[in-house]
């Protein structure tokens, strides 16, 4: 501890004149100065030190404390007796007190007793006012008991009572110290740090059903196995990983001066293996597994919060990937997650700011190659990430409910555009517009009322609007969704099943749905194309054509039309036409384009 300037010690007032015999009258009958007897009998170890730093006199209590005969203390170098020269700051403060330029020095020192034991001593050095020749009073108090009590209290404060492992407070203390520059700037260190952050799979169910006593016993047993894994992972050039319980069923293994991801992966694998063995607790045999997030990186530039955030994210990945596994932090995956969160946070305001636009992909008649309709596809003109396709944000919109206002805007914009094409090209047969609808739009809004209002406001005929729902959504429809689909169909709106053939494919149920169009998933169509356009091309699998032809024939028997998605080659289009497909959609005809490009395609063979 460094020197401090504080008030006088109690001993100073008692004996500050004891050393100035010329200024004191002897005590009656003793021949000693008045305060000499008090100095000798005081239980606090004390010595008078002259201006040269030598002991002028010491009391028996100090001799006993230091384990030195009283007669040998006089003339000793006071600083050596209590180790004041061991650090520069304390030594400088001591010299300032000796010279009268500092009021006081107080510090704590660990002293070695001649019999071998150590003790903690509080050392105080203070001037002796009124002493002509100058000097200071050195007092030494044994505070070993107090230090031991402090250590015990700190241990209780810094350790988990259930597992006896370091707790969250001590873990972060160690982590912060490991990330300080001086910790890894020393030669011979790797300058890297690693962390295995884990929690137990299914622990809550065990704790809730069997009670806290069994739960705590399981946590203690897990802690023992983790500690054993850490000890086995220790190697000659560093100490074993620190094992800590961070709370609940969360544990951490901190590897300071790590050698790379391989070391962390080995540690994580050994932990998983150790925890897979059953636990025997109070006559019960329990099995538990763990999910572990692993992070390993350079210590420079890393903060405790950044490391823990990465570990927490990676632990979530391990859980999402199936549990009972470890997952290594992936910066690219994390960047994608951060982007996704940023998009989710700005989605609703973006709708209000008008950052969305529609493009349209032609739906072409397989018979004559003319435009029959278009599918409206939304794009997000994001100010930071550029133009985003629907797969980047539609899932987010469905999760947070913003798909309802966004879907309503798409529907209104698409219908208004379809009516505009009809008015600007009165001599051409009107084309229909197809709009994707999420199931949440049916549940969270009055879709039937919205469609009726929009058709009325835009003056678009109902048969020129087609609503697309995915096969999994339509095939599982019951109650309100089915009623809404029926109401829309009765209104004259076309209902299409998107990506048909990839979901339930419940053909019996299909006959009872108000559906007018099937859109074959692109995976079927891709199976039609040759490997190349030259004469040596390998012919396609005939089974693909048989399956698609059967679906088309079934749809036609049910009174449905069929659209093939992802048509990219003339060979695909030719074969689809031959087996009776009604319309096609894909890059062979056009990519999604702005509205003015669709105007150019009206009345032309695509």
Coordinates of N, CA, C and O in Angstrom, one line a residue, residues 39-40 46-48 55-63 70 73-74 81:
X39 N 5.7 3.9 27.3 CA 6.2 3.5 26.0 C 6.6 2.0 26.1 O 6.4 1.2 25.2
X40 N 7.3 1.6 27.2 CA 7.7 0.2 27.4 C 6.6 -0.7 27.6 O 6.7 -1.9 27.1
X46 N 6.4 -0.3 19.0 CA 6.8 1.1 18.6 C 8.3 1.2 18.7 O 9.0 0.5 19.4
X47 N 8.8 2.1 17.9 CA 10.2 2.5 17.9 C 10.4 3.9 17.5 O 9.6 4.5 16.7
X48 N 11.4 4.5 18.2 CA 11.7 5.9 17.8 C 12.9 5.8 16.8 O 13.9 5.1 17.0
X55 N 17.1 3.1 14.4 CA 16.2 2.9 15.5 C 17.0 3.5 16.8 O 18.1 3.0 17.1
X56 N 16.4 4.5 17.4 CA 17.0 5.0 18.6 C 16.5 4.3 19.8 O 17.2 4.2 20.9
X57 N 15.3 3.7 19.8 CA 14.8 2.9 20.9 C 13.5 2.2 20.4 O 12.8 2.7 19.6
X58 N 13.3 1.0 21.0 CA 12.1 0.2 20.7 C 11.5 -0.4 21.9 O 12.3 -0.7 22.9
X59 N 10.3 -0.6 21.9 CA 9.6 -1.2 23.1 C 9.6 -2.7 22.9 O 9.8 -3.3 21.8
X60 N 9.3 -3.4 24.0 CA 9.3 -4.9 24.0 C 8.2 -5.4 23.0 O 8.4 -6.5 22.4
X61 N 7.1 -4.7 22.9 CA 6.1 -5.2 22.0 C 6.6 -5.4 20.5 O 6.2 -6.3 19.8
X62 N 7.4 -4.4 20.1 CA 7.9 -4.5 18.7 C 8.9 -5.6 18.6 O 8.9 -6.3 17.6
X63 N 9.7 -5.8 19.7 CA 10.7 -6.9 19.6 C 10.0 -8.2 19.5 O 10.4 -9.1 18.8
X70 N 15.1 -7.4 22.3 CA 15.0 -5.9 22.3 C 16.3 -5.2 22.2 O 16.4 -4.1 21.6
X73 N 17.6 -4.3 18.6 CA 16.9 -3.4 17.6 C 17.5 -2.0 17.6 O 17.5 -1.4 16.5
X74 N 18.1 -1.5 18.7 CA 18.7 -0.2 18.7 C 19.8 -0.2 17.6 O 20.7 -1.1 17.6
X81 N 13.6 -3.3 8.9 CA 12.8 -4.1 9.8 C 11.4 -4.4 9.3 O 10.8 -5.4 9.5

